[in-house]
Coordinates of C-alpha atoms and ligand atoms in Angstrom, one line a residue:
M188 CA 28.6 110.8 83.8
D189 CA 26.4 109.0 81.4
Q190 CA 27.7 106.0 79.4
K191 CA 28.3 108.2 76.4
E192 CA 30.4 110.7 78.2
T193 CA 32.5 108.0 79.9
F194 CA 33.1 106.4 76.6
F195 CA 34.1 109.8 75.1
N196 CA 36.6 110.2 77.8
Y197 CA 37.8 106.7 77.4
I198 CA 38.3 107.2 73.6
T199 CA 40.0 110.6 73.9
E200 CA 42.2 109.5 76.8
G201 CA 43.0 106.2 75.4
N202 CA 43.7 107.6 72.0
I203 CA 46.8 109.6 71.4
T204 CA 47.6 112.8 73.1
K205 CA 51.0 114.0 71.7
G206 CA 52.5 114.1 68.2
D207 CA 50.9 114.5 64.9
Y208 CA 48.0 112.4 63.9
I209 CA 45.3 111.7 61.3
P210 CA 41.7 112.0 62.3
V211 CA 39.8 109.2 60.4
G212 CA 36.4 109.9 61.9
A213 CA 34.3 109.9 65.1
A214 CA 33.7 107.2 67.7
M215 CA 30.2 105.6 67.9
L216 CA 28.5 104.0 70.7
N217 CA 25.2 102.0 70.3
G218 CA 25.0 102.9 66.6
E219 CA 25.4 106.7 67.3
T220 CA 28.2 109.0 66.7
I221 CA 29.7 111.0 69.5
T222 CA 30.5 114.3 67.8
N223 CA 34.2 115.4 68.3
A224 CA 35.2 112.1 69.8
L225 CA 37.8 111.9 67.0
V226 CA 39.6 108.6 66.4
K227 CA 43.1 109.5 65.6
I228 CA 45.8 107.5 64.0
P229 CA 49.3 108.6 65.2
L230 CA 51.8 109.4 62.3
K231 CA 54.6 108.0 64.5
T232 CA 53.3 104.4 64.4
L233 CA 52.2 104.3 60.8
N234 CA 55.4 102.4 59.9
R235 CA 54.0 99.5 61.9
H236 CA 51.8 98.3 59.0
G237 CA 48.1 97.7 59.1
L238 CA 45.0 96.0 57.8
I239 CA 41.7 97.3 56.3
A240 CA 39.3 94.5 56.1
G241 CA 35.5 94.0 55.6
A242 CA 32.8 92.4 53.4
T243 CA 32.4 93.7 49.8
G244 CA 31.0 97.2 49.5
T245 CA 31.5 98.1 53.1
G246 CA 33.9 100.9 52.6
K247 CA 37.5 99.5 52.6
T248 CA 38.7 101.3 49.5
K249 CA 37.2 104.7 50.7
S250 CA 39.0 104.2 54.1
L251 CA 42.1 103.7 52.0
Q252 CA 41.3 106.8 50.1
V253 CA 40.9 108.8 53.3
L254 CA 44.1 107.7 54.8
A255 CA 46.0 108.4 51.6
E256 CA 44.6 111.9 51.3
N257 CA 45.5 112.8 54.9
L258 CA 48.9 111.4 54.6
S259 CA 49.5 113.4 51.4
D260 CA 48.3 116.5 53.3
K261 CA 50.8 115.9 56.0
G262 CA 53.6 115.8 53.4
I263 CA 53.9 111.9 53.4
P264 CA 54.1 110.3 50.0
V265 CA 51.8 107.3 49.3
L266 CA 51.8 104.3 47.0
L267 CA 48.6 102.7 46.1
M268 CA 47.9 99.4 44.2
D269 CA 44.7 100.1 42.4
I270 CA 43.4 96.7 41.4
K271 CA 39.8 97.8 40.7
G272 CA 40.8 101.0 39.1
D273 CA 38.6 103.1 41.5
L274 CA 41.4 105.2 43.0
S275 CA 42.3 107.6 40.2
G276 CA 39.5 110.0 41.4
L277 CA 42.1 111.2 44.0
A278 CA 43.3 113.7 41.4
Q279 CA 39.9 115.5 41.2
P280 CA 38.0 117.3 44.0
S281 CA 34.7 115.6 45.3
P282 CA 31.6 117.0 43.7
G283 CA 30.1 116.8 47.3
H284 CA 26.8 115.2 48.3
A285 CA 24.1 115.8 50.8
K286 CA 24.9 112.4 52.4
I287 CA 28.5 113.4 52.9
D288 CA 27.6 116.7 54.6
E289 CA 25.2 114.7 56.8
R290 CA 28.1 112.3 57.7
H291 CA 30.5 115.1 58.4
A292 CA 28.0 116.9 60.6
K293 CA 27.7 113.8 62.7
I294 CA 31.5 113.4 62.9
G295 CA 32.2 117.1 63.7
L296 CA 34.9 117.6 61.0
P297 CA 34.6 120.1 58.2
F298 CA 34.3 118.7 54.6
E299 CA 36.6 120.4 52.2
P300 CA 36.5 119.0 48.7
K301 CA 40.0 119.1 47.1
S302 CA 42.3 117.2 44.7
F303 CA 45.6 115.7 45.4
P304 CA 48.9 115.5 43.5
V305 CA 48.7 112.2 41.7
E306 CA 51.2 110.2 39.6
L307 CA 49.9 107.3 37.6
L308 CA 52.1 104.3 37.2
T309 CA 51.6 101.1 35.2
L310 CA 53.0 97.6 34.7
S311 CA 51.5 97.2 31.3
E312 CA 50.8 99.5 28.4
Q313 CA 48.1 101.6 30.1
N314 CA 48.4 105.4 30.6
G315 CA 51.1 106.1 33.2
V316 CA 54.8 105.8 34.1
R317 CA 56.1 102.5 33.1
L318 CA 57.5 100.5 36.1
R319 CA 60.4 98.3 35.1
A320 CA 63.2 96.4 36.7
T321 CA 66.1 94.5 35.2
V322 CA 66.7 90.8 35.9
S323 CA 70.1 91.7 37.3
E324 CA 68.6 94.1 39.7
F325 CA 66.0 91.4 40.6
G326 CA 68.8 89.0 41.7
P327 CA 69.1 85.3 41.7
V328 CA 67.4 84.7 45.1
L329 CA 64.2 86.5 44.4
L330 CA 64.0 85.2 40.7
S331 CA 64.3 81.7 42.1
R332 CA 61.6 82.3 44.7
I333 CA 59.3 83.8 42.2
L334 CA 59.9 80.9 39.8
D335 CA 59.3 78.5 42.6
L336 CA 62.6 76.6 41.7
S337 CA 64.1 73.6 43.4
E338 CA 67.4 73.8 45.3
T339 CA 69.4 72.5 42.3
Q340 CA 67.6 74.8 39.9
S341 CA 68.2 77.9 42.2
G342 CA 71.9 76.8 42.2
V343 CA 71.9 76.9 38.4
V344 CA 70.4 80.4 38.5
A345 CA 73.0 81.5 41.1
V346 CA 75.8 80.2 38.7
I347 CA 74.3 82.1 35.7
F348 CA 74.2 85.3 37.6
Q349 CA 77.8 84.7 38.8
Y350 CA 79.0 83.9 35.1
C351 CA 77.3 87.2 34.0
D352 CA 78.9 89.1 36.7
D353 CA 82.4 87.7 36.0
N354 CA 82.0 88.3 32.2
K355 CA 80.3 91.7 32.5
L356 CA 77.1 90.7 30.8
P357 CA 74.1 92.7 31.9
I358 CA 71.0 90.6 32.3
L359 CA 68.3 93.2 31.5
D360 CA 65.3 91.3 30.4
L361 CA 64.0 87.8 30.2
K362 CA 65.3 87.5 26.6
D363 CA 68.9 87.9 28.0
F364 CA 68.2 85.4 30.7
K365 CA 66.8 82.7 28.4
K366 CA 69.7 83.2 26.1
I367 CA 72.4 82.7 28.8
L368 CA 70.5 79.6 30.0
Q369 CA 70.7 78.2 26.6
Y370 CA 74.3 79.2 26.1
A371 CA 75.3 77.4 29.3
T372 CA 74.4 74.1 27.9
Q373 CA 75.2 74.6 24.3
E374 CA 77.9 76.9 22.8
G375 CA 79.3 77.8 26.2
K376 CA 79.1 74.3 27.7
E377 CA 82.8 73.7 28.0
E378 CA 83.5 77.2 29.2
F379 CA 80.9 76.9 32.0
E380 CA 82.0 73.4 32.8
D381 CA 85.6 74.5 33.2
A382 CA 84.8 77.4 35.5
Y383 CA 81.6 76.4 37.5
G384 CA 81.0 72.8 36.9
R385 CA 78.6 71.1 34.6
I386 CA 75.0 72.4 34.2
S387 CA 72.3 69.9 33.2
T388 CA 70.0 70.5 30.4
A389 CA 67.2 69.0 32.6
S390 CA 67.7 72.0 34.9
T391 CA 67.9 74.7 32.4
G392 CA 64.9 73.2 30.6
A393 CA 62.9 73.3 33.7
I394 CA 63.9 76.9 34.5
L395 CA 63.1 77.9 30.9
R396 CA 59.6 76.4 31.2
K397 CA 59.0 78.4 34.4
I398 CA 60.2 81.6 32.7
V399 CA 57.8 81.0 29.8
E400 CA 55.0 80.7 32.3
L401 CA 56.0 84.0 33.8
E402 CA 56.2 85.6 30.4
Q403 CA 52.6 84.5 29.7
Q404 CA 51.5 86.6 32.6
G405 CA 53.1 89.6 30.9
A406 CA 56.3 89.7 32.8
D407 CA 58.3 90.5 29.6
L408 CA 56.8 94.0 29.9
F409 CA 58.1 94.3 33.4
F410 CA 61.7 93.1 33.1
G411 CA 63.9 95.6 31.3
E412 CA 65.0 99.2 31.1
T413 CA 64.5 102.1 32.1
S414 CA 64.4 100.6 35.6
F415 CA 62.3 102.5 38.1
D416 CA 64.1 104.5 40.7
V417 CA 62.1 104.0 43.9
D418 CA 63.3 107.4 45.2
D419 CA 60.8 108.8 42.6
L420 CA 58.1 107.6 44.9
L421 CA 59.0 110.1 47.5
R422 CA 58.1 113.3 45.7
I423 CA 56.6 116.2 47.5
D424 CA 54.7 118.8 45.4
N425 CA 55.2 122.7 45.6
D426 CA 52.6 123.0 48.4
G427 CA 54.5 120.4 50.5
R428 CA 52.0 117.7 49.9
G429 CA 53.2 114.2 49.3
Y430 CA 52.6 112.6 46.0
I431 CA 49.9 109.9 45.7
N432 CA 51.5 107.3 43.4
I433 CA 48.8 105.1 42.0
I434 CA 49.8 101.9 40.2
R435 CA 47.0 100.9 37.9
L436 CA 46.7 97.2 38.1
T437 CA 43.2 96.6 36.7
D438 CA 44.6 94.2 34.2
I439 CA 46.4 92.1 36.7
Q440 CA 43.7 90.2 38.5
D441 CA 44.2 87.1 36.5
R442 CA 47.9 87.4 36.7
P443 CA 48.8 86.9 40.3
K444 CA 52.3 85.8 39.6
L445 CA 53.2 88.9 37.9
F446 CA 51.6 90.9 40.8
S447 CA 53.6 89.1 43.5
T448 CA 56.8 89.4 41.2
F449 CA 56.3 93.0 41.0
M450 CA 55.4 93.6 44.7
L451 CA 58.4 91.7 45.9
S452 CA 60.9 93.4 43.7
L453 CA 59.5 96.8 44.7
L454 CA 59.7 96.1 48.3
A455 CA 63.1 94.6 48.0
E456 CA 64.3 97.6 46.0
I457 CA 62.8 100.0 48.5
Y458 CA 64.5 98.0 51.4
S459 CA 67.9 98.2 49.7
T460 CA 67.7 101.9 48.7
F461 CA 66.0 103.7 51.6
P462 CA 68.2 104.6 54.6
E463 CA 67.5 103.3 58.1
Q464 CA 65.1 105.6 59.9
G465 CA 65.8 105.1 63.6
D466 CA 63.0 106.5 65.8
S467 CA 61.1 108.8 63.5
D468 CA 58.0 110.7 64.2
R469 CA 56.5 109.9 60.8
P470 CA 56.7 107.4 58.0
E471 CA 58.7 108.1 54.9
L472 CA 56.3 106.3 52.6
V473 CA 53.0 104.4 53.1
I474 CA 52.0 101.6 50.8
F475 CA 48.4 100.4 50.4
I476 CA 47.8 97.0 48.7
D477 CA 44.1 96.8 47.8
E478 CA 42.7 93.3 47.1
A479 CA 45.7 91.9 48.9
H480 CA 44.5 88.4 48.8
L481 CA 45.9 88.4 45.2
I482 CA 49.5 88.3 46.4
F483 CA 48.9 85.7 49.0
N484 CA 46.6 83.3 47.2
E485 CA 48.9 81.7 44.8
A486 CA 52.2 82.4 46.5
S487 CA 54.4 79.4 47.2
K488 CA 55.7 78.7 50.7
A489 CA 59.1 80.1 49.7
L490 CA 57.6 83.2 48.4
L491 CA 55.4 83.6 51.5
N492 CA 58.5 83.4 53.7
Q493 CA 60.2 86.1 51.6
I494 CA 57.1 88.3 51.9
E495 CA 57.0 87.8 55.7
S496 CA 60.7 88.8 56.2
I497 CA 60.5 91.7 54.0
V498 CA 57.3 93.0 55.8
K499 CA 59.3 92.7 59.0
L500 CA 62.4 94.4 57.7
I501 CA 61.0 97.3 55.8
R502 CA 59.6 98.9 58.9
S503 CA 63.0 100.2 59.9
K504 CA 63.1 102.1 56.6
G505 CA 60.1 104.1 57.7
V506 CA 57.8 102.3 55.3
G507 CA 54.2 101.3 56.4
L508 CA 52.5 98.5 54.5
Y509 CA 48.6 98.4 54.5
F510 CA 46.8 95.3 53.3
V511 CA 43.2 95.8 52.2
T512 CA 41.3 92.7 51.8
Q513 CA 37.8 91.1 52.5
N514 CA 38.7 88.8 55.4
P515 CA 41.6 89.1 57.8
T516 CA 42.1 85.4 57.3
D517 CA 43.2 86.2 53.6
V518 CA 46.4 87.5 55.2
P519 CA 49.0 84.8 56.4
E520 CA 49.1 84.5 60.2
A521 CA 52.7 85.5 60.4
V522 CA 52.0 88.8 58.5
L523 CA 48.8 89.4 60.4
G524 CA 50.7 89.3 63.7
Q525 CA 52.9 92.2 62.5
L526 CA 50.1 94.7 61.8
G527 CA 49.5 97.6 64.1
L528 CA 46.5 99.5 62.7
K529 CA 43.3 97.6 62.1
I530 CA 40.3 99.2 60.3
Q531 CA 37.7 96.4 60.4
H532 CA 34.5 97.1 58.4
A533 CA 31.4 95.0 58.7
L534 CA 31.5 91.3 58.1
R535 CA 28.5 89.4 56.8
A536 CA 27.3 86.2 58.5
F537 CA 25.7 84.2 55.7
T538 CA 27.3 80.8 56.2
A539 CA 28.7 78.7 59.1
N540 CA 32.1 79.5 57.7
D541 CA 31.4 83.3 57.8
R542 CA 30.3 83.0 61.5
K543 CA 33.5 81.1 62.3
A544 CA 35.6 83.8 60.5
I545 CA 33.7 86.5 62.6
K546 CA 34.5 84.8 65.8
M547 CA 38.1 84.4 64.9
T548 CA 38.4 88.1 63.8
A549 CA 36.7 89.3 66.9
Q550 CA 39.3 87.4 69.1
N551 CA 42.0 89.2 67.2
Y552 CA 40.9 92.6 68.6
P553 CA 41.6 94.0 72.0
D554 CA 38.7 93.4 74.5
S555 CA 36.3 96.2 75.0
E556 CA 34.2 97.0 77.9
Y557 CA 31.9 99.0 75.7
Y558 CA 31.3 96.7 72.7
D559 CA 30.4 93.1 72.1
T560 CA 32.9 93.0 69.1
E561 CA 31.2 90.0 67.5
T562 CA 27.8 91.9 67.4
V563 CA 29.3 95.2 66.3
L564 CA 31.3 93.4 63.4
T565 CA 27.9 92.4 61.8
S566 CA 25.9 95.5 62.6
L567 CA 28.4 98.2 61.2
G568 CA 27.0 100.4 58.5
I569 CA 28.7 101.2 55.3
G570 CA 31.7 103.6 55.8
E571 CA 31.8 102.6 59.5
A572 CA 34.6 100.5 61.1
L573 CA 36.0 99.1 64.2
V574 CA 39.4 100.9 64.6
S575 CA 42.4 99.9 66.6
A576 CA 45.7 101.8 66.2
L577 CA 48.9 101.8 68.0
D578 CA 49.6 104.8 70.3
E579 CA 52.8 106.7 70.3
K580 CA 54.2 104.1 72.8
G581 CA 53.3 101.3 70.4
R582 CA 50.3 100.0 72.6
P583 CA 47.0 99.2 70.9
T584 CA 44.5 101.9 71.4
P585 CA 41.0 101.1 72.8
L586 CA 38.7 99.6 70.0
A587 CA 36.5 102.3 68.8
A588 CA 33.5 101.7 66.3
T589 CA 34.1 104.7 64.0
M590 CA 32.1 106.5 61.5
M591 CA 34.8 107.2 58.9
R592 CA 35.1 110.6 57.2
A593 CA 34.4 110.8 53.5
P594 CA 37.2 111.2 51.0
M595 CA 37.7 114.9 50.0
S596 CA 38.6 113.8 46.4
R597 CA 36.3 112.2 44.0
M598 CA 34.9 108.7 45.0
D599 CA 35.0 107.7 41.3
I600 CA 37.5 107.1 38.5
L601 CA 38.8 109.8 36.2
T602 CA 37.4 110.0 32.6
E603 CA 39.7 109.1 29.7
S604 CA 40.4 112.7 28.9
E605 CA 41.2 113.5 32.5
L606 CA 43.7 110.6 32.6
N607 CA 45.3 111.7 29.4
A608 CA 45.7 115.2 30.7
L609 CA 47.3 113.9 33.9
N610 CA 49.6 111.7 31.9
S611 CA 50.7 114.5 29.7
Q612 CA 51.7 116.7 32.5
S613 CA 53.8 114.0 34.2
K614 CA 57.6 114.5 34.3
L615 CA 58.1 110.8 35.1
V616 CA 56.4 109.6 32.1
K617 CA 59.0 111.4 30.0
K618 CA 61.7 109.9 32.1
Y619 CA 60.6 106.3 32.0
N620 CA 58.4 105.5 29.1
E621 CA 61.0 105.2 26.2
T622 CA 61.8 101.5 25.7
I623 CA 65.5 100.9 25.4
D624 CA 67.2 97.6 24.6
R625 CA 70.9 98.5 25.1
E626 CA 73.5 95.8 24.5
S627 CA 73.2 93.2 27.1
A628 CA 73.6 89.4 27.6
Y629 CA 71.5 88.5 24.6
E630 CA 73.4 90.7 22.1
L631 CA 76.8 90.2 23.8
L632 CA 76.5 86.3 23.8
N633 CA 75.2 86.3 20.3
K634 CA 78.3 88.3 19.3
K635 CA 80.4 85.9 21.3
I636 CA 78.7 83.0 19.6
E637 CA 79.0 84.6 16.2
K638 CA 82.7 85.4 16.8
A639 CA 83.3 81.8 17.9
E640 CA 81.4 80.6 15.0
A641 CA 83.3 82.9 12.7
E642 CA 86.6 81.7 14.3
E643 CA 85.4 78.1 13.8
A644 CA 84.5 78.8 10.3
K645 CA 87.9 80.4 9.7
E646 CA 89.6 77.5 11.3
K647 CA 87.6 75.1 9.3
A648 CA 88.5 77.1 6.1
R649 CA 92.0 77.1 7.0
K650 CA 92.1 73.3 7.7
E651 CA 90.2 72.7 4.5
K652 CA 92.6 74.9 2.6
E653 CA 95.5 73.0 4.3
A654 CA 94.0 69.7 3.4
L655 CA 93.5 70.8 -0.1
E656 CA 97.0 72.1 -0.4
K657 CA 98.2 68.8 1.0
A658 CA 96.2 66.9 -1.5
E659 CA 97.3 69.0 -4.3
A660 CA 100.8 68.7 -3.1
K661 CA 100.4 64.9 -3.1
Q662 CA 98.8 65.0 -6.5
R663 CA 101.5 67.1 -7.8
K664 CA 104.1 64.8 -6.4
S665 CA 102.5 61.7 -8.0
S666 CA 102.0 63.4 -11.4
S667 CA 105.5 64.8 -11.3
R668 CA 106.6 61.2 -10.7
R669 CA 104.7 60.2 -13.8
R670 CA 105.9 63.3 -15.6
S671 CA 109.5 62.7 -14.4
T672 CA 109.3 59.1 -15.8
A673 CA 108.3 60.6 -19.1
M674 CA 111.1 63.1 -18.8
N675 CA 113.8 60.5 -18.1
P676 CA 116.4 61.3 -20.7
V677 CA 116.3 57.7 -22.1
V678 CA 112.6 57.6 -22.2
K679 CA 112.6 61.0 -23.6
V680 CA 114.8 59.9 -26.4
L681 CA 112.9 56.8 -26.9
T682 CA 109.6 58.5 -27.2
S683 CA 110.7 61.5 -28.9
A684 CA 109.1 62.0 -32.3
T685 CA 112.6 62.4 -33.9
F686 CA 113.6 59.1 -32.4
I687 CA 110.5 57.4 -33.6
R688 CA 110.8 58.9 -36.9
S689 CA 114.4 58.0 -37.0
V690 CA 113.7 54.5 -35.8
F691 CA 111.0 54.2 -38.5
G692 CA 113.4 55.7 -40.9
I693 CA 116.0 53.1 -40.1
L694 CA 113.4 50.5 -40.1
N695 CA 112.2 51.6 -43.4
K696 CA 115.7 51.7 -44.8
V697 CA 116.2 48.2 -43.4
M698 CA 113.0 47.0 -44.9
K699 CA 113.8 48.6 -48.2
K700 CA 117.1 46.7 -48.2
Ligands
ATP927 N1 33.8 106.8 54.3 C1 32.9 106.9 53.4 N2 32.4 108.0 53.2 C2 31.2 108.2 52.3 N3 30.8 107.1 51.6 C3 31.4 105.9 51.8 C4 32.4 105.7 52.6 N4 32.8 104.5 52.7 C5 32.0 103.8 51.8 N5 31.1 104.6 51.2 C6 30.1 104.3 50.3 O1 30.2 102.9 50.0 C7 30.5 102.5 48.7 C8 31.4 101.3 48.8 O2 32.6 101.6 49.3 P1 34.0 100.9 48.8 O3 34.1 100.9 47.4 O4 35.0 101.6 49.7 O5 33.7 99.4 49.4 P2 34.8 98.2 49.4 O6 34.7 97.7 50.8 O7 36.1 98.7 48.9 O8 34.2 97.2 48.3 P3 34.8 96.1 47.5 O9 35.1 94.9 48.4 O10 33.7 95.8 46.5 O11 36.0 96.6 46.9 C9 31.1 103.7 48.2 O12 31.0 103.8 46.8 C10 30.5 105.0 48.9 O13 29.2 105.3 48.2
MG928 MG1 37.3 98.2 47.3

């Protein structure tokens, strides 16, 4: 057997043998494709998470597109974070290209252009289903992590949530939350102090400032109703294909806090909603996060811990998480260690730092008797990658340099009119896009404050009236004393006009005498 044949056997034997799988391309040796030596990703281990890495323009997003298409075809719904806006093309068939035909001839897989069932979602005011969550659903722990609060401040947040729970005040949006924070140290100060202890204005002030910072990144659009039901991510179309839900995040690059807020809330919601999966032969949902460095870059230590634990936990719910980023080192060590599938595109060795990163990356892959991983890493062409998956038993498959298949859908964005058409057909847009602001903490507290103020005003008026009445009574008393002196029968007689006249009369008479 020549080397090629041995390698072919190695790849096919070392790759999966049972269960359903996705063929992502054909194995390559010495820069050449071995036709029909398909590199397969088992569906069974897709909930074990993964990484798609590589220098810019090497084919990461297209690999993501290929995986998403094939998952959809297998009836598995997908959720994509589209940061660059280059994934909406999934809704239209590929126009085809001579280079694509050439690629597929080398791989030995037919190329069938087709479109996929796509739902567009948004965190802002772009076309698509509005994704929202209420602050109550978000919960005190996550909110404190996102706001990077101190222990004392987190305690205040916990008390605020408790108060709202006890008093049936829904905290829907940030307006509600700010109102209740204010209330706790102003109008409701005594009420809070009696039931939960004193809340310092220094703490509420610090929390308020952090909320304003989050709002500046557009979080006020995210918090509120109608809150998104994560079960809507699991839709299957009439042909049995999984929906590809694309969250359009093109306007989020400079707002990493909003992105991580949203990601965490989504994962937490999925974790608490989806049932335990046990030993399933396929994932329930696969999530791809393109440009994943954005969630890790500015995340605080507390937030990173939260991400790490949720990545670990969510697997049991049959959810696979795939991080797409330029360098594996963009992903924290603790998360990296949990990733099963690795699709590593070419890395470029421009600087000493690059070379160090390549060495480190190579060390993270299983040893291969057929490749010098470091050399292959820098010589892979566009749309080629080193692939290592987990087999059905959860063991890493042999490393295979792979010529990736081309996406069957369009490798480009939809036009504005195509986007509008997609949007107008969507059932979910109708369900979620109406902004409602039902009575919640803000309005209820305002009412309470107004009522308290009205009562206070009434009380004040009552007291004033009482005081006035008292004063009047007093005045009446003193004037009546004056009056009653005047009315004393003696005085009355003495001062009466008749008396005076008669006295004068008498006097006159006396004088005349
Ligand atoms: N599997 C593939 N089949 C056919 N063409 C491909 C494939 N992968 C990559 N290409 C070609 O390479 C180009 C760049 O690929 P892609 O956009 O996936 O790169 P990227 O690694 O995501 O880059 P960036 O880091 O800039 O986002 C594509 O527009 C396409 O022309
Ligand atoms: Mg990309």
